[in-house]
Coordinates of C-alpha atoms and ligand atoms in Angstrom, one line a residue:
M1 CA 134.6 30.9 26.3
S2 CA 135.9 28.0 28.4
I3 CA 139.5 26.3 27.9
R4 CA 137.7 22.8 26.4
L5 CA 135.2 24.9 23.8
R6 CA 138.0 27.0 22.3
L7 CA 140.2 23.9 22.2
T8 CA 137.7 22.1 20.2
A9 CA 137.1 24.9 18.3
W10 CA 140.8 25.2 17.3
Y11 CA 140.9 21.6 16.6
S12 CA 137.7 21.8 14.5
G13 CA 138.8 25.0 12.3
I14 CA 142.0 23.0 11.4
L15 CA 140.3 19.9 10.8
F16 CA 138.0 21.8 8.2
I17 CA 140.9 23.8 6.7
T18 CA 142.7 20.5 6.3
L19 CA 139.8 18.4 4.9
L20 CA 138.7 21.5 2.4
A21 CA 142.7 21.7 1.1
F22 CA 141.9 17.5 0.9
S23 CA 138.9 17.4 -0.7
L24 CA 140.1 20.5 -3.1
A25 CA 143.1 18.9 -4.4
V26 CA 141.5 15.5 -4.9
Y27 CA 138.9 17.0 -7.0
G28 CA 140.7 19.2 -8.8
F29 CA 143.3 16.2 -9.2
V30 CA 140.5 13.8 -11.0
H31 CA 138.7 16.7 -13.0
L32 CA 141.8 17.7 -14.4
Y33 CA 142.7 13.9 -15.1
T34 CA 139.3 13.1 -16.4
Y35 CA 139.8 16.0 -18.8
D36 CA 143.0 15.8 -19.9
E37 CA 142.7 12.3 -20.9
L38 CA 139.5 13.1 -22.9
K39 CA 141.1 15.8 -24.7
S40 CA 143.9 14.1 -25.5
R41 CA 141.9 11.3 -27.0
I42 CA 140.0 13.9 -28.9
Q43 CA 142.7 15.6 -30.3
Q44 CA 144.3 12.3 -31.0
Q45 CA 141.5 11.2 -33.3
Y46 CA 141.0 15.0 -35.0
N47 CA 144.8 14.1 -35.7
K48 CA 144.1 11.1 -37.2
I49 CA 140.8 12.4 -39.1
I50 CA 142.3 15.4 -40.6
P51 CA 144.3 13.0 -43.6
V52 CA 141.2 10.9 -44.5
I53 CA 139.1 14.0 -45.3
T54 CA 138.7 14.7 -49.0
I55 CA 136.6 16.9 -51.2
L56 CA 133.9 14.6 -52.4
E57 CA 131.9 15.0 -56.0
D58 CA 129.3 17.3 -54.9
G59 CA 132.1 20.2 -53.3
S60 CA 131.5 18.3 -50.1
L61 CA 133.6 17.5 -47.2
G62 CA 133.9 14.0 -46.6
F63 CA 135.9 10.5 -45.0
S64 CA 138.1 8.8 -47.1
P65 CA 138.2 5.7 -46.6
D66 CA 135.5 7.1 -44.8
R67 CA 133.7 3.7 -43.1
T68 CA 136.8 2.5 -41.5
S69 CA 138.2 5.8 -40.1
Q70 CA 134.0 6.4 -38.8
K71 CA 134.0 2.9 -37.2
R72 CA 137.1 3.8 -35.8
M73 CA 135.6 6.8 -33.7
E74 CA 132.4 5.3 -33.2
D75 CA 134.4 2.4 -31.1
A76 CA 136.3 5.5 -29.4
D77 CA 133.1 7.0 -28.3
L78 CA 133.3 10.2 -30.5
Y79 CA 131.3 11.9 -32.5
V80 CA 132.2 13.7 -35.9
Q81 CA 130.9 16.3 -37.9
T82 CA 132.1 18.4 -40.9
Y83 CA 130.9 21.5 -42.6
T84 CA 131.6 22.8 -45.8
F85 CA 131.3 26.6 -45.9
K86 CA 131.0 27.2 -49.5
N87 CA 127.4 24.8 -50.4
Q88 CA 126.7 24.5 -46.5
S89 CA 126.4 21.2 -46.1
T90 CA 127.1 19.1 -43.0
L91 CA 128.0 15.7 -42.7
L92 CA 127.4 13.4 -39.5
S93 CA 128.9 10.9 -38.2
D94 CA 126.5 7.5 -38.3
N95 CA 126.2 7.7 -34.6
M96 CA 125.1 11.3 -34.2
R97 CA 123.0 10.5 -37.3
L98 CA 121.3 7.8 -35.1
R99 CA 120.6 10.2 -32.1
G100 CA 119.7 13.0 -34.2
L101 CA 122.6 15.0 -32.8
H102 CA 124.3 18.1 -34.5
F103 CA 126.9 20.2 -33.5
D104 CA 126.2 23.9 -34.2
V105 CA 128.6 25.6 -36.5
P106 CA 129.4 29.4 -36.2
P107 CA 129.7 31.8 -38.9
L108 CA 132.8 32.1 -40.9
S109 CA 133.8 35.1 -39.7
K110 CA 133.3 34.2 -36.1
A111 CA 135.0 30.6 -36.8
E112 CA 138.3 32.0 -36.1
K113 CA 137.6 32.5 -32.4
E114 CA 135.7 29.9 -31.8
S115 CA 138.5 26.9 -33.0
G116 CA 139.7 24.6 -30.2
F117 CA 138.4 22.8 -27.4
K118 CA 134.4 23.8 -26.3
M119 CA 132.2 22.9 -24.3
K120 CA 128.6 22.2 -25.8
N121 CA 125.4 21.6 -24.7
V122 CA 123.4 19.6 -28.1
G123 CA 119.8 18.5 -27.2
G124 CA 120.4 18.3 -23.8
Y125 CA 123.7 16.4 -23.6
P126 CA 127.1 17.8 -22.4
F127 CA 129.8 17.3 -25.4
L128 CA 133.4 18.4 -25.1
V129 CA 134.3 19.5 -29.0
Y130 CA 137.4 20.3 -30.7
Q131 CA 136.9 22.2 -33.8
D132 CA 139.2 23.6 -36.3
F133 CA 139.2 24.7 -40.1
V134 CA 139.7 22.2 -42.9
Y135 CA 141.9 23.8 -45.4
T136 CA 142.0 22.7 -49.2
E137 CA 145.7 20.7 -50.3
G138 CA 147.8 22.8 -52.2
T139 CA 145.8 26.0 -52.2
N140 CA 145.5 26.6 -48.2
E141 CA 142.0 28.0 -48.4
I142 CA 139.6 27.6 -45.6
Y143 CA 137.0 25.1 -46.8
G144 CA 135.0 23.8 -43.8
W145 CA 134.9 23.3 -40.5
L146 CA 135.8 20.1 -38.3
Q147 CA 134.1 19.3 -35.3
V148 CA 135.2 16.3 -33.0
G149 CA 133.1 15.6 -29.7
A150 CA 133.1 13.4 -26.5
Y151 CA 130.2 12.6 -24.7
T152 CA 131.2 14.1 -21.4
G153 CA 127.6 13.1 -19.3
T154 CA 129.1 10.3 -17.8
A155 CA 132.4 12.2 -16.4
E156 CA 130.6 14.7 -15.1
E157 CA 128.1 12.2 -13.5
T158 CA 131.4 10.5 -11.7
L159 CA 132.8 14.3 -11.0
A160 CA 129.1 15.3 -9.5
R161 CA 129.9 12.0 -7.4
L162 CA 132.8 12.5 -6.2
R163 CA 132.0 16.2 -5.0
S164 CA 128.9 15.1 -3.2
V165 CA 130.9 11.9 -1.8
L166 CA 133.8 14.3 -0.7
F167 CA 131.2 17.0 1.0
T168 CA 129.2 14.4 3.2
G169 CA 132.0 12.5 3.7
S170 CA 133.9 15.7 4.9
L171 CA 130.9 17.1 6.7
A172 CA 130.4 13.7 8.7
T173 CA 134.5 13.5 9.6
L174 CA 134.3 17.4 10.6
I175 CA 130.8 16.7 13.3
I176 CA 132.1 13.4 14.3
A177 CA 135.8 14.8 15.5
S178 CA 134.4 17.8 16.8
T179 CA 131.6 16.1 19.0
L180 CA 134.6 14.1 20.0
G181 CA 137.2 16.2 20.4
L182 CA 134.7 18.3 22.6
F183 CA 133.7 14.7 24.2
L184 CA 137.7 14.2 24.9
A185 CA 138.3 17.7 25.8
R186 CA 135.4 17.6 28.4
K187 CA 137.3 14.2 29.7
S188 CA 141.0 15.5 30.0
M189 CA 139.8 18.9 31.4
K190 CA 137.5 17.3 33.8
P191 CA 140.8 16.6 36.6
I192 CA 141.7 20.5 36.3
Q193 CA 138.1 21.0 37.2
T194 CA 138.0 18.5 40.7
V195 CA 141.2 20.8 41.0
A196 CA 139.7 24.0 40.9
D197 CA 137.0 22.5 43.2
A198 CA 139.5 21.1 45.6
A199 CA 141.2 24.7 45.9
N200 CA 137.9 26.8 46.1
Q201 CA 136.9 24.2 49.0
I202 CA 139.8 24.9 50.4
Q203 CA 139.9 28.3 50.1
K204 CA 136.1 28.6 51.4
G205 CA 136.9 27.1 54.5
T206 CA 139.6 25.6 56.5
D207 CA 139.8 21.8 55.7
L208 CA 143.2 21.2 54.9
S209 CA 142.9 17.3 54.7
V210 CA 141.2 17.6 51.8
R211 CA 143.0 15.6 48.9
I212 CA 142.1 15.1 45.0
E213 CA 141.5 11.5 44.0
Y214 CA 142.9 10.7 40.8
D215 CA 144.1 7.1 39.5
G216 CA 144.8 7.9 35.8
P217 CA 148.1 8.2 34.2
Q218 CA 151.2 10.0 35.6
D219 CA 150.9 12.5 32.4
E220 CA 150.8 16.3 33.0
I221 CA 147.6 16.5 34.6
G222 CA 148.7 13.3 37.0
R223 CA 151.8 15.1 37.9
L224 CA 149.6 18.5 38.8
I225 CA 147.3 16.4 41.3
D226 CA 150.2 14.7 42.7
T227 CA 152.3 18.4 43.2
F228 CA 148.9 20.1 44.4
N229 CA 148.3 17.2 46.8
G230 CA 152.0 17.2 48.1
M231 CA 151.2 20.9 48.3
L232 CA 148.5 20.1 50.2
E233 CA 150.3 17.4 52.8
R234 CA 153.1 20.5 53.4
T235 CA 150.7 23.0 54.4
E236 CA 148.6 21.2 56.5
G237 CA 151.6 20.0 58.1
F238 CA 153.1 23.3 58.5
Y239 CA 149.7 24.1 59.7
K240 CA 149.6 21.4 62.5
E241 CA 153.1 22.5 63.7
L242 CA 152.3 26.4 63.8
E243 CA 148.9 25.7 65.9
D244 CA 150.8 22.7 68.0
A245 CA 153.8 25.5 68.6
Y246 CA 150.7 28.1 69.5
A247 CA 149.4 25.3 71.9
A248 CA 153.1 24.4 73.2
Q249 CA 153.3 28.2 73.7
R250 CA 150.3 28.7 75.4
R251 CA 151.2 26.5 77.8
F252 CA 154.6 27.7 78.2
V253 CA 153.0 31.5 79.0
S254 CA 150.8 29.6 81.5
D255 CA 152.9 27.7 83.3
A256 CA 155.9 30.4 83.7
S257 CA 153.1 32.6 85.2
H258 CA 152.1 29.6 87.4
E259 CA 155.9 29.1 88.3
L260 CA 156.5 32.8 89.0
R261 CA 153.2 32.9 91.2
T262 CA 154.5 30.6 93.4
P263 CA 157.6 32.3 94.8
L264 CA 156.1 35.8 94.2
T265 CA 153.2 34.3 97.2
T266 CA 156.2 33.6 99.5
I267 CA 158.2 36.8 99.0
R268 CA 154.6 39.0 99.8
G269 CA 153.8 37.0 102.4
N270 CA 157.4 37.2 103.9
V271 CA 157.5 40.7 103.4
D272 CA 153.6 41.2 104.5
L273 CA 155.2 39.5 107.9
L274 CA 158.3 41.8 108.4
H275 CA 155.8 44.6 107.7
K276 CA 153.8 44.0 110.8
I277 CA 156.7 43.2 112.9
W278 CA 159.0 46.1 112.2
A279 CA 157.0 49.3 110.3
G280 CA 154.7 50.0 113.5
S281 CA 154.8 51.1 116.5
P282 CA 156.5 48.8 119.1
S283 CA 153.6 48.4 121.3
E284 CA 151.3 47.2 117.9
R285 CA 154.2 44.6 117.9
P286 CA 153.3 41.0 118.6
N287 CA 153.8 40.0 122.0
I288 CA 156.5 38.0 121.5
D289 CA 160.3 38.6 122.5
E290 CA 162.9 40.2 120.6
E291 CA 164.7 37.3 120.3
T292 CA 161.9 35.1 118.3
L293 CA 161.1 38.4 116.8
K294 CA 164.8 38.4 115.4
E295 CA 164.6 34.8 114.8
I296 CA 161.5 35.0 112.8
S297 CA 162.6 37.4 110.7
V298 CA 166.0 36.2 109.3
E299 CA 164.0 33.4 108.6
A300 CA 161.6 35.5 106.7
V301 CA 164.8 37.2 104.8
G302 CA 166.1 33.7 104.3
D303 CA 162.8 32.3 102.4
I304 CA 162.4 36.0 100.3
S305 CA 166.3 35.5 99.3
D306 CA 165.8 31.4 98.5
E307 CA 162.6 32.1 96.9
A308 CA 164.2 35.4 94.7
K309 CA 167.4 33.1 93.6
R310 CA 164.9 30.6 92.4
M311 CA 162.8 33.2 90.7
S312 CA 166.1 34.2 88.8
R313 CA 166.9 30.5 87.9
L314 CA 163.7 30.4 86.4
L315 CA 163.9 33.7 84.3
S316 CA 167.2 32.3 83.0
D317 CA 166.4 29.0 81.9
M318 CA 163.0 30.6 80.3
L319 CA 164.8 33.2 78.6
S320 CA 167.3 30.3 77.4
L321 CA 164.5 28.1 75.8
A322 CA 162.7 31.7 74.7
R323 CA 166.2 32.3 72.9
A324 CA 166.1 28.5 71.6
D325 CA 162.0 29.0 70.3
T326 CA 163.6 31.9 67.9
G327 CA 166.1 29.8 66.4
Q328 CA 168.7 31.5 68.0
T329 CA 172.1 29.4 67.8
F330 CA 175.5 29.1 69.6
E331 CA 179.0 29.6 68.0
K332 CA 180.6 26.2 67.8
D333 CA 184.6 25.6 67.9
Q334 CA 186.7 22.3 68.0
I335 CA 186.3 21.0 71.4
A336 CA 188.4 18.7 72.9
L337 CA 186.2 16.7 75.6
Q338 CA 188.5 15.0 77.8
P339 CA 189.7 18.8 79.4
L340 CA 186.0 20.1 79.6
I341 CA 184.6 16.7 81.0
E342 CA 187.7 16.7 83.6
E343 CA 186.7 20.4 84.9
V344 CA 182.7 19.3 85.0
V345 CA 184.0 16.1 87.2
R346 CA 186.1 18.5 89.3
R347 CA 183.5 21.2 89.9
A348 CA 180.4 18.6 90.4
N349 CA 182.5 17.7 93.7
F350 CA 181.3 20.6 95.2
L351 CA 177.4 20.6 94.7
P352 CA 175.1 19.3 97.6
R353 CA 174.2 15.8 96.9
K354 CA 174.0 12.8 99.5
A355 CA 175.1 10.5 96.9
E356 CA 178.6 8.9 96.0
W357 CA 179.8 10.5 93.0
H358 CA 182.4 8.2 90.5
T359 CA 183.8 8.8 87.2
G360 CA 184.7 6.2 84.6
D361 CA 188.2 5.8 82.5
L362 CA 187.9 9.3 80.7
S363 CA 191.3 8.6 78.8
L364 CA 189.3 6.8 76.5
L365 CA 188.8 10.8 74.9
N366 CA 192.4 12.1 74.6
G367 CA 192.2 13.1 71.2
V368 CA 187.8 13.3 70.7
Y369 CA 186.9 16.2 69.6
V370 CA 183.8 17.5 68.7
E371 CA 182.0 20.5 67.3
G372 CA 180.3 22.4 70.0
N373 CA 180.2 25.3 72.5
R374 CA 182.0 24.9 75.9
D375 CA 179.7 26.7 78.0
Y376 CA 176.9 25.4 76.6
L377 CA 178.3 21.6 76.4
Q378 CA 179.1 22.2 80.3
Q379 CA 175.3 23.3 80.9
V380 CA 174.5 19.9 79.7
L381 CA 176.4 17.9 81.8
F382 CA 175.6 20.2 84.9
I383 CA 171.9 19.5 84.6
F384 CA 172.6 16.2 84.2
I385 CA 174.8 15.6 86.9
E386 CA 172.5 17.7 89.4
N387 CA 169.3 15.9 88.2
G388 CA 171.6 12.3 89.2
F389 CA 172.5 14.3 92.8
K390 CA 168.5 15.9 93.1
Y391 CA 166.8 12.2 92.4
T392 CA 169.5 10.0 94.0
P393 CA 168.9 10.3 98.0
E394 CA 171.1 7.3 98.4
G395 CA 173.6 5.2 96.4
E396 CA 176.0 6.6 93.8
V397 CA 175.9 8.8 90.5
R398 CA 178.2 7.7 88.1
L399 CA 179.6 9.5 84.6
D400 CA 181.8 7.5 82.0
V401 CA 182.4 7.3 78.3
V402 CA 181.8 5.1 75.2
L403 CA 183.1 5.5 72.0
Y404 CA 180.6 3.7 68.9
K405 CA 180.0 4.4 65.4
G406 CA 181.7 7.8 65.1
Q407 CA 179.9 9.3 68.1
V408 CA 180.8 9.6 71.9
G409 CA 178.2 8.6 73.9
I410 CA 178.6 10.4 77.9
R411 CA 176.6 8.3 80.1
F412 CA 175.1 9.6 83.5
S413 CA 173.7 6.5 85.4
D414 CA 172.4 6.9 89.1
T415 CA 170.8 4.4 92.0
G416 CA 168.0 7.0 92.4
I417 CA 164.5 7.4 92.5
G418 CA 164.0 6.4 88.8
M419 CA 161.1 7.1 86.5
D420 CA 158.0 5.4 85.2
K421 CA 158.0 4.4 81.8
D422 CA 155.4 6.3 80.4
E423 CA 157.0 9.5 82.2
V424 CA 160.2 9.2 80.1
P425 CA 158.2 10.4 76.8
H426 CA 157.3 13.8 78.8
I427 CA 160.8 14.3 80.6
F428 CA 162.1 16.7 77.9
E429 CA 158.7 19.1 78.0
R430 CA 158.7 22.1 79.7
F431 CA 157.8 22.2 83.1
Y432 CA 157.3 18.7 83.3
R433 CA 157.9 17.0 86.6
A434 CA 157.4 13.6 87.0
D435 CA 154.9 12.7 89.8
Q436 CA 157.3 11.4 92.9
S437 CA 159.6 14.4 92.2
R438 CA 157.2 17.3 92.9
G439 CA 156.9 18.7 96.1
V440 CA 159.9 16.3 97.2
T441 CA 162.5 17.8 95.3
E442 CA 163.4 21.6 94.1
G443 CA 163.2 21.8 89.9
T444 CA 161.6 24.0 87.8
G445 CA 161.4 21.2 85.1
L446 CA 162.7 23.4 82.8
G447 CA 166.4 21.8 82.8
L448 CA 166.2 18.7 80.7
S449 CA 164.2 20.9 78.0
I450 CA 167.2 23.4 77.7
A451 CA 169.7 19.9 77.6
K452 CA 167.4 18.8 74.7
W453 CA 168.0 22.0 72.8
I454 CA 171.9 22.1 73.1
I455 CA 171.8 18.6 72.3
D456 CA 170.0 19.1 69.2
V457 CA 171.7 22.5 68.3
H458 CA 174.9 20.1 68.6
G459 CA 173.3 17.3 65.9
G460 CA 173.7 14.7 68.9
S461 CA 170.7 12.7 70.7
V462 CA 169.4 11.3 74.1
E463 CA 168.7 8.2 75.5
V464 CA 166.9 6.8 78.6
V465 CA 166.6 3.7 80.4
T466 CA 164.9 4.0 84.2
R467 CA 163.4 2.1 86.6
R468 CA 160.8 2.8 89.0
G469 CA 162.7 2.8 92.5
E470 CA 166.0 1.6 90.8
G471 CA 167.3 4.5 89.1
S472 CA 168.1 6.2 85.5
T473 CA 170.6 5.9 82.8
F474 CA 170.7 9.4 80.6
I475 CA 173.2 8.7 77.4
V476 CA 174.3 11.7 75.7
W477 CA 175.4 11.0 72.2
L478 CA 177.4 13.8 70.4
P479 CA 179.3 13.5 66.7
V480 CA 182.5 12.9 66.9
I481 CA 185.3 14.9 64.9
F482 CA 188.7 13.1 65.2
A483 CA 191.1 16.2 64.9
P484 CA 194.3 16.8 65.5
P485 CA 195.2 19.0 68.8
L486 CA 195.1 22.4 67.7
E487 CA 198.8 23.6 69.8
Ligands
ADP1 P1 163.8 19.3 87.5 O1 164.7 18.5 87.6 O2 164.0 21.3 87.3 O3 162.3 18.8 87.5 P2 164.4 18.5 84.8 O4 163.7 18.8 83.1 O5 165.6 18.5 85.1 O6 163.3 19.3 85.7 O7 163.4 17.0 84.8 C1 162.5 16.9 84.4 C2 161.8 15.7 85.0 O8 162.6 14.6 84.7 C3 162.2 15.8 86.5 O9 161.1 16.4 87.3 C4 162.0 14.8 87.1 O10 161.2 14.0 87.7 C5 162.8 13.6 86.2 N1 164.3 13.5 85.9 C6 165.2 13.9 85.5 N2 166.1 13.4 85.8 C7 165.5 12.2 86.8 C8 166.6 11.4 87.3 N3 167.8 11.2 87.0 N4 166.5 10.1 88.2 C9 164.6 10.7 88.3 N5 164.0 11.7 88.0 C10 164.6 12.2 86.7

């Protein structure tokens, strides 16, 4: 059974019980009140009649002063009958006589049981009658039987009307409320149906861009839909990230194999050449003098060595990036920046370069500490300095530092070949090399990717300003901690 029907059934059931209880209570109260009132009226009049009952001359019972009390009875819509057991005579009030009514009288032997209030049907009319013995004064002997009754037809009619009003009213309320309840339950369940449909659609296909349209209030269902949509958005985000990561991984593998193939081809070519020269008998050797052969061989060995170095550099870079991909980080300490940079600046003097190498005022960094790893920070600095040297055939490469809003900026500026603006977003991608660098300078296109990863792990950022033919400036920003010297 659907929730919708179950809700309606519960709701209707509770309403039915409530209406039933309410109707019974109303009916019971009105019934009780009507008959209580009637009974007390009859009883009152009965008590008033008893003292005015006398034995008439013929030995039967009568009223004294009969007319007035009778009149009062009739005004009160009561019907009075006396019966004398001795001579079996019956005296009726005028209203009874005129209408030809009379109450039946039980035989004396059963009369005692019959005393009290009784419902009677007289000539097809309903009556409530109070009846009891009449005793003779003084001797207290049973003499007669007095019956005072009231017509209950009107009360019965009223009660019957009340019954039908309560019944039809309750039935109509129940039908209307159940229909309305079913409609409301369907309306409020509709968004849930939509959620289920959307979930089903996603489960069947792979379309994560599905969202549930809802412009209702922010109630439980509104919040459920919001949560569901949020969940879908996040899942879609994760899925896209995963797809991107997978695509990047594939690109990386294909670029890496391509990059490794080039040195391997050179190595194989040179090995084949050496094999040709030296493996066979001297008669099979090319017709070249010994000195030239030696020169060719030394050159081939040199090529092999260079390519082997290039491969091992490439492999170590790839290893670093593979570690980065597994989310591996490194241990960090409080590092005093000034001595670290001074050391790098000193060692940079020995790097191959054509440009001049200058540094700004590093004393600014006195007492400046960053949370970082010494080796990795040095690696970052070398990547930018080596790039500066590589891409500056003449002019100047410069390193200086700035402090700004709790960050230290290490600025590498050169007057080298620079880059086009549209190349800048790609230079941190793996294996990316700007067009003018390819073939002109040696490189793997991995340096800046590694630098970016190291900077990210240090909570820093990097800024690039460059213009083709005019040079480039890279600023590495790192968060500063001003810790006192440790010693
Ligand atoms: P690699 O230098 O091995 O090619 P990098 O990742 O270090 O790889 O750099 C990516 C590319 O960014 C380089 O190929 C080059 O085109 C460009 N680039 C990096 N630094 C500079 C620079 N200082 N001046 C001009 N171009 C640069």
